[in-house]
PDB file of C-alpha atoms in Angstrom:
ATOM      1  CA  MET A  18       2.759   0.730   9.009  1.00  0.00           C
ATOM      2  CA  CYS A  19       2.347   3.645   6.630  1.00  0.00           C
ATOM      3  CA  LYS A  20      -0.112   6.516   6.580  1.00  0.00           C
ATOM      4  CA  PHE A  21      -3.396   5.808   4.817  1.00  0.00           C
ATOM      5  CA  ASP A  22      -4.326   8.172   2.003  1.00  0.00           C
ATOM      6  CA  PRO A  23      -7.659   7.334   0.337  1.00  0.00           C
ATOM      7  CA  LYS A  24      -6.745   9.488  -2.687  1.00  0.00           C
ATOM      8  CA  ASN A  25      -3.799   7.252  -3.669  1.00  0.00           C
ATOM      9  CA  ASP A  26      -4.169   4.415  -6.152  1.00  0.00           C
ATOM     10  CA  SER A  27      -5.201   1.283  -4.226  1.00  0.00           C
ATOM     11  CA  ARG A  28      -3.210  -0.905  -6.618  1.00  0.00           C
ATOM     12  CA  ARG A  29       0.166   0.195  -5.312  1.00  0.00           C
ATOM     13  CA  ILE A  30       2.179  -1.590  -2.628  1.00  0.00           C
ATOM     14  CA  ASP A  31       2.117   0.095   0.777  1.00  0.00           C
ATOM     15  CA  PRO A  32       5.588   1.651   1.271  1.00  0.00           C
ATOM     16  CA  CYS A  33       6.133  -0.138   4.589  1.00  0.00           C
ATOM     17  CA  MET A  34       5.621  -3.534   2.884  1.00  0.00           C
ATOM     18  CA  LYS A  35       7.806  -3.093  -0.202  1.00  0.00           C
ATOM     19  CA  ASN A  36      10.865  -4.838   1.237  1.00  0.00           C
ATOM     20  CA  ALA A  37       8.901  -7.856   2.524  1.00  0.00           C
ATOM     21  CA  ILE A  38       7.029  -8.213  -0.770  1.00  0.00           C
ATOM     22  CA  PHE A  39      10.259  -7.927  -2.750  1.00  0.00           C
ATOM     23  CA  ILE A  40      11.909 -10.668  -0.670  1.00  0.00           C
ATOM     24  CA  LEU A  41       8.921 -13.009  -0.945  1.00  0.00           C
ATOM     25  CA  CYS A  42       8.709 -12.522  -4.710  1.00  0.00           C
ATOM     26  CA  LYS A  43      12.391 -12.586  -5.630  1.00  0.00           C
ATOM     27  CA  ARG A  44      13.971 -14.831  -3.025  1.00  0.00           C
ATOM     28  CA  PHE A  45      11.168 -17.312  -2.400  1.00  0.00           C
ATOM     29  CA  LYS A  46       9.397 -17.033  -5.798  1.00  0.00           C
ATOM     30  CA  VAL A  47       5.993 -16.478  -4.169  1.00  0.00           C
ATOM     31  CA  ASN A  48       3.189 -15.211  -6.428  1.00  0.00           C
ATOM     32  CA  ILE A  49       1.616 -12.359  -4.461  1.00  0.00           C
ATOM     33  CA  VAL A  50      -1.704 -11.077  -5.801  1.00  0.00           C
ATOM     34  CA  GLY A  51      -2.515  -8.528  -3.086  1.00  0.00           C
ATOM     35  CA  CYS A  52      -1.259  -7.015   0.155  1.00  0.00           C
ATOM     36  CA  CYS A  53      -2.066  -4.328   2.721  1.00  0.00           C
ATOM     37  CA  CYS A  54      -0.354  -3.250   5.946  1.00  0.00           C
ATOM     38  CA  GLY A  55      -3.722  -2.553   7.613  1.00  0.00           C
ATOM     39  CA  HIS A  56      -2.849   1.072   8.423  1.00  0.00           C
ATOM     40  CA  GLY A  57      -3.406   0.515  12.157  1.00  0.00           C
ATOM     41  CA  ASN A  58      -7.059  -0.477  11.734  1.00  0.00           C
ATOM     42  CA  TYR A  59      -6.623  -4.046  10.487  1.00  0.00           C
ATOM     43  CA  GLN A  60      -3.950  -6.717  10.529  1.00  0.00           C
ATOM     44  CA  MET A  61      -1.330  -6.911   7.794  1.00  0.00           C
ATOM     45  CA  THR A  62      -2.380  -9.218   4.940  1.00  0.00           C
ATOM     46  CA  ILE A  63      -0.563 -10.825   2.024  1.00  0.00           C
ATOM     47  CA  ILE A  64      -2.574 -12.796  -0.519  1.00  0.00           C
ATOM     48  CA  ILE A  65      -0.744 -15.620  -2.270  1.00  0.00           C
ATOM     49  CA  LYS A  66      -1.721 -17.648  -5.319  1.00  0.00           C
ATOM     50  CA  ASP A  67      -0.097 -21.030  -5.872  1.00  0.00           C
ATOM     51  CA  LYS A  68      -0.976 -24.537  -7.056  1.00  0.00           C
ATOM     52  CA  LEU A  69      -3.134 -25.037  -3.949  1.00  0.00           C
ATOM     53  CA  GLY A  70      -5.264 -21.953  -4.619  1.00  0.00           C
ATOM     54  CA  ILE A  71      -5.543 -18.420  -3.280  1.00  0.00           C
ATOM     55  CA  TYR A  72      -5.034 -17.803   0.437  1.00  0.00           C
ATOM     56  CA  GLU A  73      -4.006 -15.170   2.962  1.00  0.00           C
ATOM     57  CA  LEU A  74      -0.479 -15.825   4.258  1.00  0.00           C
ATOM     58  CA  PHE A  75      -0.793 -14.979   7.962  1.00  0.00           C
ATOM     59  CA  SER A  76      -4.196 -16.522   8.687  1.00  0.00           C
ATOM     60  CA  GLY A  77      -3.878 -19.380   6.187  1.00  0.00           C
ATOM     61  CA  LYS A  78      -7.511 -18.852   5.211  1.00  0.00           C
ATOM     62  CA  ASP A  79      -8.563 -19.744   1.674  1.00  0.00           C
ATOM     63  CA  ILE A  80     -10.077 -16.975  -0.418  1.00  0.00           C
ATOM     64  CA  LEU A  81     -12.579 -18.249  -2.939  1.00  0.00           C
ATOM     65  CA  ARG A  82     -12.708 -15.081  -5.067  1.00  0.00           C
ATOM     66  CA  LYS A  83     -10.471 -14.779  -8.140  1.00  0.00           C
ATOM     67  CA  LYS A  84     -10.285 -10.969  -7.872  1.00  0.00           C
ATOM     68  CA  ARG A  85     -11.417  -8.097  -5.619  1.00  0.00           C
ATOM     69  CA  PHE A  86     -10.007  -9.780  -2.531  1.00  0.00           C
ATOM     70  CA  TYR A  87     -10.349  -6.694  -0.368  1.00  0.00           C
ATOM     71  CA  LYS A  88     -13.500  -4.879   0.729  1.00  0.00           C
ATOM     72  CA  LYS A  89     -13.557  -1.232   1.779  1.00  0.00           C
ATOM     73  CA  ASP A  90     -14.972  -0.101   5.131  1.00  0.00           C
ATOM     74  CA  LYS A  91     -16.824   3.194   5.712  1.00  0.00           C
ATOM     75  CA  GLN A  92     -13.585   5.084   6.381  1.00  0.00           C
ATOM     76  CA  GLY A  93     -12.001   3.802   3.143  1.00  0.00           C
ATOM     77  CA  TYR A  94      -9.692   1.179   4.699  1.00  0.00           C
ATOM     78  CA  TYR A  95      -9.319  -2.162   2.915  1.00  0.00           C
ATOM     79  CA  TYR A  96      -9.765  -5.522   4.660  1.00  0.00           C
ATOM     80  CA  ILE A  97     -10.533  -9.169   3.858  1.00  0.00           C
ATOM     81  CA  PRO A  98     -13.868 -10.178   5.426  1.00  0.00           C
ATOM     82  CA  GLU A  99     -13.028 -13.898   5.650  1.00  0.00           C
ATOM     83  CA  THR A 100      -9.828 -13.412   7.567  1.00  0.00           C
ATOM     84  CA  ILE A 101      -9.580 -10.041   9.250  1.00  0.00           C
ATOM     85  CA  LEU A 102     -11.540  -8.528  12.113  1.00  0.00           C
ATOM     86  CA  PRO A 103     -11.197  -4.828  13.012  1.00  0.00           C
ATOM     87  CA  GLN A 104      -8.789  -4.259  15.916  1.00  0.00           C
TER      88      GLN A 104
END
């Protein structure tokens, strides 16, 4: 888990997830369209797009949106409403 900084660009990969994302993309040829480590407030999420659709890797839940997969809570943390509950 890495420190959350709301001033940083939300389109970057969380530093603590870079290795896992690299392995999934390069070794297993997975098309990742979004990810977040959760920053201690939510569970880690990785959103994958393949021939079956768009889904979150750990929960297996389908995501029906084509973009803007994450919502922002009042503190500025990102989460996926369909799959993630605050801890």
